[in-house]
């Protein structure tokens, strides 16, 4: 165990770093297994050497945020913690975490606050989306791939860079049969598309979503309904793409028209297709990897922005799969 003292610059209000009733310090203690004592601009950090070093790096990031935006929110703190790698995966020298926390990584305001990159992988995804017409975002649950894609689409619509958003998913059951659900096909498929509606409802008022849906400014539909269309001035998202077939993926990608972008998201560890069907997502990685204008972003456990247990669950399944 060691004890180090960190002096917060006079230009920064230490209460902004400590949080109301030291609640920022308590969260840091929980995550890094250290003890923090703040008195004025003097912060004592007590713990094992690796933990103390990591906390000092975190405090430096928080000071940078406070210098730019004055107020540090709980979201800022959680973002900084998620960006800084776990102790057994130290940051590389060229990792620029301050850029990820910067306002240039902010996509738009949601009902829960600003939507911005919260990890190096998410920052890479935003950059690729801005600079390519087709982007594949591949990674496990909780990495924000679909949410960021929808946020980017909404920001493009708000800034009038496109005229339409189309959100599609393959109608493949994950161990359940749609045929046993009540109602017509539209009513059967509605629950399956609910995650896309949920993302939109975080970003736009419900009445505006309804208006856009009525006017078909926003369309949410099964992948099969894309056949035969040409999509100009559109932002098109294919979610759960690991459950598309080779033919469906080719069909989807060839719908793209002028002044349009496409984002394909998926998790290659959660394929629900019959065993004799090759995933269109996996085949596209092989077929399209050398085409200019198409980019691939691989997200991993360090990009997970859900509950901390989600990272542990991903690790556990990866280890189990490796030993199977």
Tab-separated table of C-alpha atoms in Angstrom, residues 67-190:
chain	number	residue	atom	x	y	z
A	67	UNK	CA	-11.050	23.213	-17.563
A	68	UNK	CA	-13.191	23.053	-20.700
A	69	UNK	CA	-16.747	22.722	-19.403
A	70	UNK	CA	-16.417	23.790	-15.737
A	71	UNK	CA	-19.071	21.361	-14.471
A	72	UNK	CA	-18.278	17.630	-14.281
A	73	UNK	CA	-21.384	15.455	-14.415
A	74	UNK	CA	-21.848	11.881	-13.256
A	75	UNK	CA	-21.955	10.961	-16.953
A	76	UNK	CA	-18.558	12.619	-17.518
A	77	UNK	CA	-17.082	10.600	-14.657
A	78	UNK	CA	-18.544	7.308	-15.895
A	79	UNK	CA	-17.324	8.085	-19.413
A	80	UNK	CA	-13.786	8.781	-18.186
A	81	UNK	CA	-13.758	5.555	-16.161
A	82	UNK	CA	-14.921	3.500	-19.145
A	83	UNK	CA	-12.397	5.099	-21.493
A	84	UNK	CA	-9.417	4.456	-19.252
A	85	UNK	CA	-8.511	0.809	-19.744
A	86	UNK	CA	-8.671	-1.750	-16.947
A	87	UNK	CA	-5.452	-1.953	-14.964
A	88	UNK	CA	-4.235	-5.065	-16.808
A	89	UNK	CA	-4.692	-3.283	-20.164
A	90	UNK	CA	-2.814	0.040	-19.775
A	91	UNK	CA	-3.351	2.831	-22.260
A	92	UNK	CA	-1.021	3.018	-25.217
A	93	UNK	CA	1.035	6.173	-25.610
A	94	UNK	CA	-1.000	7.371	-28.612
A	95	UNK	CA	-4.432	7.038	-26.961
A	96	UNK	CA	-6.019	10.490	-26.798
A	97	UNK	CA	-8.760	10.147	-24.199
A	98	UNK	CA	-9.353	13.887	-23.946
A	99	UNK	CA	-10.558	13.953	-27.547
A	100	UNK	CA	-13.200	11.351	-26.748
A	101	UNK	CA	-14.530	13.509	-23.941
A	102	UNK	CA	-14.399	16.637	-26.094
A	103	UNK	CA	-17.559	18.231	-27.483
A	104	UNK	CA	-16.485	17.407	-31.049
A	105	UNK	CA	-17.423	13.807	-30.240
A	106	UNK	CA	-20.959	14.906	-29.289
A	107	UNK	CA	-23.549	13.755	-31.837
A	108	UNK	CA	-26.738	15.317	-30.484
A	109	UNK	CA	-28.741	16.008	-27.345
A	110	UNK	CA	-30.990	13.201	-26.106
A	111	UNK	CA	-33.641	13.067	-23.411
A	112	UNK	CA	-30.903	11.761	-21.088
A	113	UNK	CA	-28.283	14.380	-22.035
A	114	UNK	CA	-25.633	14.625	-24.764
A	115	UNK	CA	-24.834	11.540	-26.838
A	116	UNK	CA	-21.123	11.237	-27.505
A	117	UNK	CA	-18.407	8.617	-27.870
A	118	UNK	CA	-17.644	6.923	-24.552
A	119	UNK	CA	-14.738	4.721	-25.594
A	120	UNK	CA	-11.897	4.636	-28.102
A	121	UNK	CA	-13.831	2.121	-30.202
A	122	UNK	CA	-16.912	4.343	-30.260
A	123	UNK	CA	-14.770	7.322	-31.248
A	124	UNK	CA	-13.391	5.255	-34.132
A	125	UNK	CA	-16.943	4.336	-35.158
A	126	UNK	CA	-18.029	7.992	-35.287
A	127	UNK	CA	-14.960	8.958	-37.325
A	128	UNK	CA	-15.543	6.091	-39.769
A	129	UNK	CA	-19.221	7.036	-40.127
A	130	UNK	CA	-18.279	10.616	-40.949
A	131	UNK	CA	-15.721	9.626	-43.577
A	132	UNK	CA	-17.222	6.578	-45.318
A	133	UNK	CA	-20.519	5.801	-47.044
A	134	UNK	CA	-20.739	2.216	-45.766
A	135	UNK	CA	-19.565	1.195	-42.289
A	136	UNK	CA	-19.706	-2.187	-40.584
A	137	UNK	CA	-19.800	-1.998	-36.765
A	138	UNK	CA	-19.128	-5.414	-35.274
A	139	UNK	CA	-19.084	-6.151	-31.570
A	140	UNK	CA	-20.824	-7.692	-28.553
A	141	UNK	CA	-23.886	-6.482	-26.697
A	142	UNK	CA	-23.607	-3.177	-24.880
A	143	UNK	CA	-20.939	-1.565	-27.063
A	144	UNK	CA	-23.359	1.094	-28.343
A	145	UNK	CA	-23.032	0.203	-32.025
A	146	UNK	CA	-26.755	0.446	-32.859
A	147	UNK	CA	-27.400	3.373	-30.528
A	148	UNK	CA	-24.580	5.464	-32.014
A	149	UNK	CA	-25.656	4.577	-35.561
A	150	UNK	CA	-29.216	5.779	-34.827
A	151	UNK	CA	-27.840	8.918	-33.140
A	152	UNK	CA	-25.721	9.681	-36.192
A	153	UNK	CA	-28.738	9.144	-38.467
A	154	UNK	CA	-30.873	11.523	-36.381
A	155	UNK	CA	-28.116	14.152	-36.384
A	156	UNK	CA	-27.881	13.907	-40.200
A	157	UNK	CA	-31.664	14.278	-40.474
A	158	UNK	CA	-31.742	17.282	-38.132
A	159	UNK	CA	-28.975	19.003	-40.097
A	160	UNK	CA	-30.812	18.213	-43.374
A	161	UNK	CA	-27.893	16.240	-44.784
A	162	UNK	CA	-30.348	13.446	-45.605
A	163	UNK	CA	-34.136	13.286	-46.029
A	164	UNK	CA	-34.944	9.827	-44.714
A	165	UNK	CA	-33.874	7.314	-42.076
A	166	UNK	CA	-34.448	3.619	-42.691
A	167	UNK	CA	-33.893	1.111	-39.882
A	168	UNK	CA	-34.038	-2.559	-40.843
A	169	UNK	CA	-33.585	-5.911	-39.120
A	170	UNK	CA	-33.662	-9.489	-40.421
A	171	UNK	CA	-36.818	-11.272	-39.236
A	172	UNK	CA	-35.007	-14.212	-37.678
A	173	UNK	CA	-36.318	-15.643	-34.412
A	174	UNK	CA	-33.852	-16.015	-31.539
A	175	UNK	CA	-35.083	-19.396	-30.373
A	176	UNK	CA	-38.753	-18.385	-30.582
A	177	UNK	CA	-41.279	-18.594	-33.396
A	178	UNK	CA	-43.065	-15.482	-34.627
A	179	UNK	CA	-45.848	-17.699	-35.910
A	180	UNK	CA	-47.153	-18.275	-32.406
A	181	UNK	CA	-47.438	-14.562	-31.630
A	182	UNK	CA	-50.934	-13.019	-31.935
A	183	UNK	CA	-51.917	-10.563	-34.679
A	184	UNK	CA	-51.039	-9.952	-38.321
A	185	UNK	CA	-47.459	-9.857	-39.616
A	186	UNK	CA	-46.978	-6.171	-38.730
A	187	UNK	CA	-48.124	-6.835	-35.167
A	188	UNK	CA	-45.928	-9.930	-34.965
A	189	UNK	CA	-42.812	-8.105	-36.118
A	190	UNK	CA	-43.387	-4.949	-34.013
